[in-house]
């Protein structure tokens, strides 16, 4: 249990062995992992909201790749609350508060409620902050957590037109799920969902959106297999919210419909940016509207704008000494054990930047998958440090993997799935069945370096093995994706 000790000036302070800050996937996973490894030690989970995110229904998709649900659990702001005990491990105490200052020399934190909490090991999982086009504007909603989606849901009921800005996972799902009103989707790229997919997969998804049939499509088109070199693809192309991040399938829990049931497809504005915005009062509708001008010169009048343009590491508390931050994204730099520049302070999730020598097939993306992996690694590392044990980095950091859903279809990303950091010396092998599946292999020197699997392909484990084992696939040619050949038989 926690201890109360006499602080400076006679002020009572609390003391825990482990203090984890953040109620998102990274923070909760870190706390739960810590409780498994050190069930008799005192553990504090400090969260800004009484709603925390927990991982549930963890299901293996391949040997090292998992899909899971993110559940919201409500906690009372009570260190001894029995409900809290049922949600989390018995060793974990929860408090609803936020971090204000870290004193790494004396090993204590100060919260916004002016509590002084001493720690032996601290893990910072404060997440990311949405990049908003304009702050403190009620007509601009930044989508990041459940609270912001609830605001969106309330606004939709009486709205006719909305502008959606962003091209990542959340923006793509919103574009697909928003119905009953006119949606102007503003994307800066020349194809949709550019965070995850290439123009070929984007075209595949646009067909799905146009048909609105998804996996139930009656399209019986034959599969198409193509092998392309990098230069061929280039030529064709040239033609302040708080709270934990949304998890996978978040949109299933919300009614995202407007009042006009006849409208269900977004209007997409490619290669576009918001140039300016102006509020004005519409006397006829008796409400304030937003006039949005794009860099193309087009003007859109809307009820409100949804900003889903990604996040930046959230580092809005002071520390002494200061943490070492990444020059580019300003995240807290961590080593392979998730340690910061202070050996007793760890960080995980969106707030941190991986500063170790990364494996050949792994890179950092601020996703719920990596938040879970980093949180687990931080928990293991802290407890090993406390117990004087030696551990090694988890194998999940050997291969990038992410399972999600876009436009109603399952999506699996593995390795250098878009040729990241491979230069121009690679080939792409494609197989697509319109409305059903899209498979893309990245091949370099005959070896599989990455893959995009859209639809129920059942190829995830095979791809994982091929990437990690570095098997030369040259002898198989294009048959590696021939739908008439069970390629799994080659590697049993």
XYZ file of C-alpha atoms in Angstrom:
492
model
C 0.000 0.000 0.000
C 0.970 3.632 -0.376
C 2.605 5.453 2.489
C 2.044 8.965 3.815
C 5.256 10.733 4.687
C 6.093 14.136 6.070
C 6.987 16.476 3.223
C 8.852 19.743 3.420
C 7.047 22.401 5.398
C 5.036 19.752 7.231
C 2.874 18.977 4.185
C 1.843 15.327 3.955
C 3.004 13.547 0.826
C 2.270 10.152 -0.649
C 4.842 7.573 -1.649
C 4.609 4.691 -4.113
C 7.099 2.302 -5.619
C 5.690 2.835 -9.111
C 3.799 5.868 -10.402
C 2.287 5.721 -13.895
C 0.831 8.916 -15.367
C -1.869 8.495 -18.012
C -5.122 6.564 -18.355
C -4.759 5.636 -22.011
C -3.689 2.352 -23.530
C 0.011 2.888 -22.791
C -0.504 3.959 -19.182
C -3.031 1.288 -18.241
C -1.001 -1.444 -19.955
C 2.115 -0.272 -18.116
C 0.289 -0.329 -14.774
C -1.202 -3.772 -15.391
C 2.136 -5.215 -16.506
C 3.819 -3.728 -13.441
C 1.154 -5.274 -11.196
C 1.725 -8.702 -12.751
C 5.488 -8.515 -12.236
C 5.401 -6.885 -8.771
C 1.969 -7.615 -7.249
C 3.058 -6.739 -3.695
C 4.498 -3.309 -4.516
C 2.502 -0.067 -4.340
C 1.392 1.193 -7.754
C -0.371 4.474 -8.544
C -2.147 5.147 -11.831
C -2.689 8.898 -12.186
C -5.323 9.681 -14.801
C -6.916 12.978 -15.845
C -10.309 11.385 -16.371
C -12.299 8.803 -14.480
C -12.583 6.992 -17.810
C -9.604 4.788 -18.610
C -8.848 2.638 -21.648
C -8.245 -1.071 -21.188
C -7.258 -3.690 -23.749
C -9.719 -6.570 -24.121
C -10.291 -9.565 -26.396
C -6.629 -9.851 -27.306
C -6.524 -12.233 -30.262
C -3.446 -13.375 -32.211
C -3.532 -12.666 -35.935
C -0.038 -14.072 -36.416
C 2.711 -15.223 -34.086
C 3.677 -11.726 -32.927
C 0.714 -9.696 -34.200
C -2.514 -9.164 -32.268
C -5.841 -7.497 -32.738
C -7.784 -6.277 -29.738
C -10.665 -4.169 -28.530
C -10.294 -1.071 -26.403
C -12.856 -0.838 -23.633
C -13.686 2.233 -21.598
C -13.884 1.652 -17.863
C -15.124 4.155 -15.317
C -13.192 4.690 -12.115
C -14.132 6.686 -9.044
C -11.606 9.178 -7.707
C -11.062 7.090 -4.609
C -7.858 5.280 -3.763
C -9.714 2.496 -2.011
C -12.726 2.217 -4.292
C -13.860 -1.368 -4.788
C -15.007 -0.638 -8.330
C -11.480 0.474 -9.201
C -10.152 -2.739 -7.741
C -12.452 -4.798 -9.959
C -11.397 -3.000 -13.119
C -7.654 -3.137 -12.486
C -5.322 -5.407 -10.551
C -5.650 -5.174 -6.733
C -2.193 -3.606 -6.402
C -3.137 -0.596 -8.556
C -4.446 2.535 -6.848
C -6.072 5.163 -9.079
C -6.340 8.917 -8.648
C -8.013 11.426 -10.962
C -5.520 14.255 -11.266
C -2.937 15.508 -13.748
C 0.797 15.996 -13.788
C 2.180 19.492 -13.239
C 5.850 19.048 -12.335
C 8.476 16.312 -12.117
C 11.440 16.647 -9.762
C 13.778 13.929 -10.974
C 16.468 14.720 -8.393
C 14.238 14.314 -5.335
C 12.040 11.741 -7.135
C 8.616 13.258 -6.653
C 5.849 14.767 -8.778
C 3.458 17.648 -8.128
C -0.099 17.381 -9.460
C -2.534 20.124 -10.448
C -4.345 19.472 -7.159
C -1.043 20.316 -5.449
C -0.424 16.797 -4.249
C 3.175 15.772 -3.717
C 3.793 12.152 -4.649
C 7.146 10.426 -4.209
C 8.123 7.544 -6.453
C 10.912 5.063 -6.932
C 10.047 4.604 -10.605
C 7.950 6.909 -12.762
C 6.371 6.131 -16.143
C 4.994 9.019 -18.211
C 2.200 8.108 -20.633
C 0.527 11.473 -21.199
C -0.239 10.716 -24.840
C -0.570 13.180 -27.673
C -2.369 16.445 -28.325
C -4.499 16.894 -31.477
C -3.129 19.252 -34.100
C -5.939 21.765 -34.489
C -6.252 24.132 -37.425
C -7.453 26.781 -34.983
C -7.678 26.532 -31.216
C -10.522 27.668 -28.949
C -13.098 27.780 -31.731
C -16.404 26.019 -30.940
C -16.995 25.409 -34.655
C -13.786 23.366 -34.929
C -13.741 19.925 -33.323
C -10.487 18.045 -32.837
C -11.141 14.301 -32.892
C -8.868 12.446 -30.504
C -10.802 10.883 -27.634
C -14.301 9.753 -26.718
C -15.347 13.136 -25.322
C -14.566 14.836 -28.624
C -16.548 12.202 -30.545
C -19.532 12.813 -28.251
C -19.324 16.535 -29.066
C -19.294 15.611 -32.756
C -22.280 13.295 -32.317
C -24.312 16.043 -30.635
C -23.526 18.554 -33.381
C -24.440 16.181 -36.212
C -28.148 16.010 -35.358
C -28.821 19.594 -36.478
C -26.170 19.946 -39.170
C -26.367 19.850 -42.951
C -22.750 20.308 -44.047
C -19.423 19.495 -42.419
C -15.812 19.894 -43.522
C -13.511 17.013 -42.563
C -9.765 17.730 -42.596
C -7.206 14.929 -42.321
C -6.072 11.804 -44.109
C -5.174 9.295 -41.401
C -7.066 6.442 -39.812
C -9.615 8.469 -37.826
C -10.344 10.819 -40.745
C -10.785 7.866 -43.110
C -13.219 6.114 -40.781
C -15.171 9.339 -40.269
C -15.438 9.822 -44.026
C -16.877 6.325 -44.304
C -19.168 6.470 -41.260
C -20.583 10.006 -41.492
C -23.990 9.797 -43.160
C -27.063 11.940 -43.491
C -25.247 15.188 -44.253
C -22.920 16.620 -46.860
C -19.277 15.848 -46.000
C -16.460 17.753 -47.703
C -13.315 15.697 -47.090
C -10.194 17.853 -47.465
C -6.997 15.824 -47.969
C -3.566 17.268 -48.680
C -2.462 14.245 -50.738
C -3.518 12.890 -54.108
C -5.156 9.820 -52.538
C -7.141 8.954 -49.431
C -5.803 7.348 -46.229
C -2.211 8.214 -47.134
C -0.980 7.523 -43.586
C -1.504 3.820 -44.162
C -1.926 3.031 -47.835
C -0.665 3.756 -51.329
C -2.655 5.137 -54.299
C -3.529 1.617 -55.474
C -5.132 0.679 -52.167
C -6.779 4.104 -52.045
C -8.410 3.420 -55.416
C -9.557 0.045 -54.101
C -11.147 1.739 -51.092
C -12.760 4.428 -53.220
C -14.487 1.660 -55.167
C -15.714 0.269 -51.852
C -16.969 3.701 -50.803
C -18.678 4.277 -54.139
C -20.492 0.959 -53.916
C -21.018 1.135 -50.126
C -20.968 -2.644 -50.263
C -17.681 -3.386 -48.537
C -17.195 -7.055 -47.806
C -20.729 -7.916 -48.940
C -19.985 -6.829 -52.501
C -21.395 -9.059 -55.233
C -18.517 -8.156 -57.534
C -17.177 -11.405 -58.994
C -14.217 -9.873 -60.795
C -11.186 -12.117 -61.065
C -8.077 -11.382 -59.029
C -5.428 -9.285 -60.725
C -1.746 -9.904 -60.034
C 0.867 -7.321 -61.056
C 4.562 -6.865 -60.421
C 5.764 -3.266 -60.498
C 9.081 -1.582 -59.945
C 9.333 1.517 -57.792
C 9.835 3.893 -60.723
C 6.613 2.683 -62.362
C 4.670 3.594 -59.240
C 6.249 7.034 -59.043
C 5.237 7.664 -62.629
C 1.631 6.695 -61.963
C 1.482 8.874 -58.842
C 2.696 11.877 -60.717
C -0.331 11.512 -62.639
C -6.023 20.764 -26.743
C -8.003 17.835 -25.941
C -7.376 15.666 -22.874
C -8.216 12.029 -22.415
C -7.050 8.773 -23.873
C -6.875 8.180 -27.610
C -9.580 6.330 -29.492
C -8.970 2.637 -29.989
C -9.774 0.351 -32.930
C -13.405 0.160 -34.095
C -14.260 3.236 -32.008
C -16.902 4.339 -34.519
C -19.083 1.296 -33.803
C -20.109 2.804 -30.479
C -21.423 6.107 -31.847
C -24.297 7.211 -34.044
C -22.616 9.425 -36.632
C -25.630 10.412 -38.720
C -27.047 13.743 -39.769
C -30.654 14.626 -40.542
C -30.640 13.950 -44.317
C -30.695 10.190 -44.860
C -30.333 10.530 -48.650
C -26.675 11.653 -48.421
C -24.087 8.986 -47.627
C -20.959 9.675 -49.719
C -18.284 12.300 -49.041
C -17.086 14.879 -51.543
C -13.302 14.505 -51.663
C -11.027 17.499 -52.281
C -7.592 16.127 -53.212
C -4.342 18.095 -52.844
C -6.178 20.685 -50.800
C -5.437 22.662 -47.656
C -7.517 25.033 -45.566
C -6.360 28.554 -46.407
C -8.678 30.587 -44.184
C -11.823 30.367 -42.073
C -14.411 32.973 -41.208
C -17.461 32.793 -38.962
C -20.656 34.567 -39.925
C -24.242 34.627 -38.710
C -26.854 33.209 -41.065
C -30.129 35.008 -40.306
C -32.212 32.553 -42.307
C -30.971 29.568 -40.284
C -30.549 31.671 -37.125
C -27.147 30.160 -36.407
C -23.443 30.866 -36.812
C -21.818 29.093 -39.755
C -18.220 28.679 -40.857
C -16.939 29.796 -44.244
C -13.883 27.712 -45.220
C -11.604 28.735 -48.094
C -9.288 26.124 -49.607
C -5.949 26.807 -51.274
C -7.640 25.877 -54.563
C -9.884 28.924 -54.214
C -12.996 26.899 -53.459
C -15.209 28.189 -50.658
C -17.300 25.834 -48.529
C -19.960 26.990 -46.082
C -20.441 24.468 -43.290
C -21.984 24.031 -39.858
C -18.630 23.068 -38.364
C -15.202 21.670 -39.218
C -13.740 18.391 -37.963
C -9.959 18.380 -37.558
C -8.411 14.892 -37.602
C -4.886 15.806 -38.631
C -2.859 13.730 -36.192
C -1.232 14.409 -32.843
C 1.926 15.809 -31.322
C 3.519 14.455 -28.132
C 1.835 16.050 -25.133
C 4.463 17.532 -22.874
C 2.742 20.353 -20.973
C 4.314 19.921 -17.536
C 7.611 21.130 -16.160
C 10.526 18.939 -15.108
C 13.833 19.401 -13.363
C 16.141 18.547 -14.923
C 14.426 18.741 -18.295
C 13.857 15.592 -20.306
C 15.834 15.058 -23.467
C 13.401 15.685 -26.328
C 13.576 14.620 -29.959
C 14.571 17.507 -32.225
C 11.983 16.710 -34.903
C 8.772 15.689 -33.134
C 9.576 16.925 -29.584
C 8.705 13.593 -27.983
C 10.514 12.409 -24.850
C 13.442 10.321 -26.064
C 13.553 6.755 -24.741
C 15.969 3.862 -25.169
C 15.060 0.251 -25.948
C 14.039 -0.269 -22.299
C 11.686 2.755 -22.527
C 13.967 4.705 -20.176
C 14.240 8.456 -20.555
C 17.399 10.460 -19.930
C 16.771 9.734 -16.231
C 17.247 6.068 -15.329
C 14.298 6.044 -12.899
C 11.849 7.682 -15.297
C 10.268 5.833 -18.215
C 7.885 6.913 -20.969
C 5.575 5.054 -23.345
C 3.004 5.718 -26.056
C 2.443 8.887 -28.064
C 4.431 11.098 -25.682
C 7.735 9.347 -26.386
C 10.090 9.000 -29.331
C 12.006 5.787 -29.953
C 15.676 6.833 -29.826
C 17.302 3.407 -29.979
C 18.908 1.667 -32.960
C 15.787 0.238 -34.541
C 15.398 -3.234 -36.026
C 15.445 -3.652 -39.791
C 11.688 -4.187 -40.092
C 10.377 -1.823 -37.385
C 9.698 1.902 -37.194
C 7.653 4.098 -34.885
C 4.126 5.238 -35.645
C 1.832 6.737 -33.027
C -0.785 3.992 -33.043
C -2.736 2.193 -30.317
C -0.851 -0.995 -31.221
C 2.504 0.535 -30.357
C 1.039 2.269 -27.295
C 0.160 -1.152 -25.918
C 3.558 -2.614 -26.830
C 5.484 0.300 -25.339
C 3.372 0.338 -22.181
C 4.006 -3.354 -21.625
C 7.732 -2.926 -22.264
C 7.929 -0.004 -19.827
C 6.189 -2.033 -17.126
C 8.553 -4.965 -17.601
C 11.588 -2.678 -17.628
C 10.653 -0.811 -14.445
C 9.995 -3.991 -12.506
C 13.176 -5.650 -13.772
C 15.116 -2.561 -12.681
C 13.476 -2.737 -9.258
C 14.179 -6.464 -8.869
C 17.733 -6.218 -10.194
C 16.960 -8.503 -13.130
C 18.218 -8.330 -16.711
C 15.664 -8.408 -19.519
C 15.752 -7.849 -23.254
C 13.567 -5.821 -25.548
C 10.332 -7.534 -26.527
C 10.346 -9.284 -29.893
C 7.399 -7.168 -31.079
C 9.932 -4.402 -31.775
C 11.573 -6.588 -34.432
C 8.669 -6.208 -36.857
C 6.234 -3.354 -37.398
C 2.686 -4.641 -37.298
C -0.714 -3.010 -37.040
C -4.256 -4.351 -37.314
C -7.077 -1.918 -38.016
C -10.191 -1.421 -40.099
C -10.694 1.063 -42.906
C -13.917 1.648 -44.827
C -15.473 -1.468 -43.347
C -12.649 -3.855 -44.257
C -9.924 -5.407 -42.055
C -6.433 -4.049 -42.723
C -3.097 -5.553 -41.662
C 0.170 -3.653 -42.097
C 3.497 -5.443 -41.737
C 7.126 -4.320 -41.945
C 8.049 -1.622 -44.458
C 4.575 -1.890 -45.946
C 4.894 1.254 -48.064
C 8.605 0.887 -48.801
C 9.532 3.212 -45.929
C 13.286 3.932 -45.861
C 13.963 1.512 -48.732
C 14.836 4.174 -51.285
C 13.901 3.202 -54.846
C 15.469 -0.238 -55.006
C 12.420 -2.423 -54.504
C 9.566 -4.085 -56.348
C 5.882 -4.258 -55.565
C 3.739 -7.314 -56.147
C -0.013 -6.696 -56.149
C -3.092 -8.873 -56.083
C -6.512 -7.288 -55.976
C -10.088 -8.487 -56.187
C -12.317 -5.389 -56.381
C -14.521 -5.054 -53.331
C -12.984 -8.049 -51.578
C -9.219 -7.954 -51.112
C -6.078 -5.966 -51.834
C -2.674 -7.532 -51.219
C 0.587 -5.670 -51.679
C 4.047 -7.160 -51.140
C 7.214 -5.057 -50.951
C 10.139 -7.088 -52.317
C 13.802 -6.092 -52.126
C 16.580 -8.337 -53.410
C 14.061 -11.152 -53.631
C 13.049 -10.873 -49.968
C 9.742 -9.735 -48.528
C 10.230 -6.463 -46.645
C 6.634 -5.415 -46.022
C 2.994 -6.117 -46.815
C -0.468 -4.552 -46.870
C -3.297 -7.049 -46.458
C -6.832 -5.720 -46.945
C -9.788 -8.051 -46.590
C -9.859 -11.580 -45.216
C -6.619 -12.710 -46.848
C -5.414 -15.146 -44.137
C -1.832 -14.335 -45.151
C -0.650 -12.480 -42.040
C 1.301 -15.303 -40.405
C 2.931 -16.349 -43.662
C 4.014 -12.756 -44.354
C 5.320 -12.377 -40.819
C 7.466 -15.498 -41.217
C 8.741 -14.500 -44.655
C 9.788 -11.032 -43.473
C 11.484 -12.190 -40.281
C 13.234 -15.192 -41.836
C 14.438 -13.289 -44.906
C 13.605 -16.157 -47.276
C 14.618 -15.622 -50.910
C 11.381 -15.618 -52.894
C 12.985 -15.229 -56.321
C 12.315 -18.880 -57.344
C 8.576 -18.414 -56.849
C 8.209 -15.386 -59.114
C 4.676 -13.994 -59.237
C 3.272 -17.294 -57.943
C 3.830 -16.011 -54.435
C 0.471 -14.241 -54.869
C -1.210 -16.604 -57.307
C -4.668 -17.254 -55.820
C -4.730 -20.728 -57.388
C -1.638 -21.810 -55.457
C -1.630 -22.346 -51.697
C 1.698 -20.685 -51.042
C 1.522 -21.688 -47.358
C 2.384 -25.231 -48.441
C 5.861 -24.059 -49.468
C 6.683 -22.861 -45.966
C 5.089 -25.452 -43.682
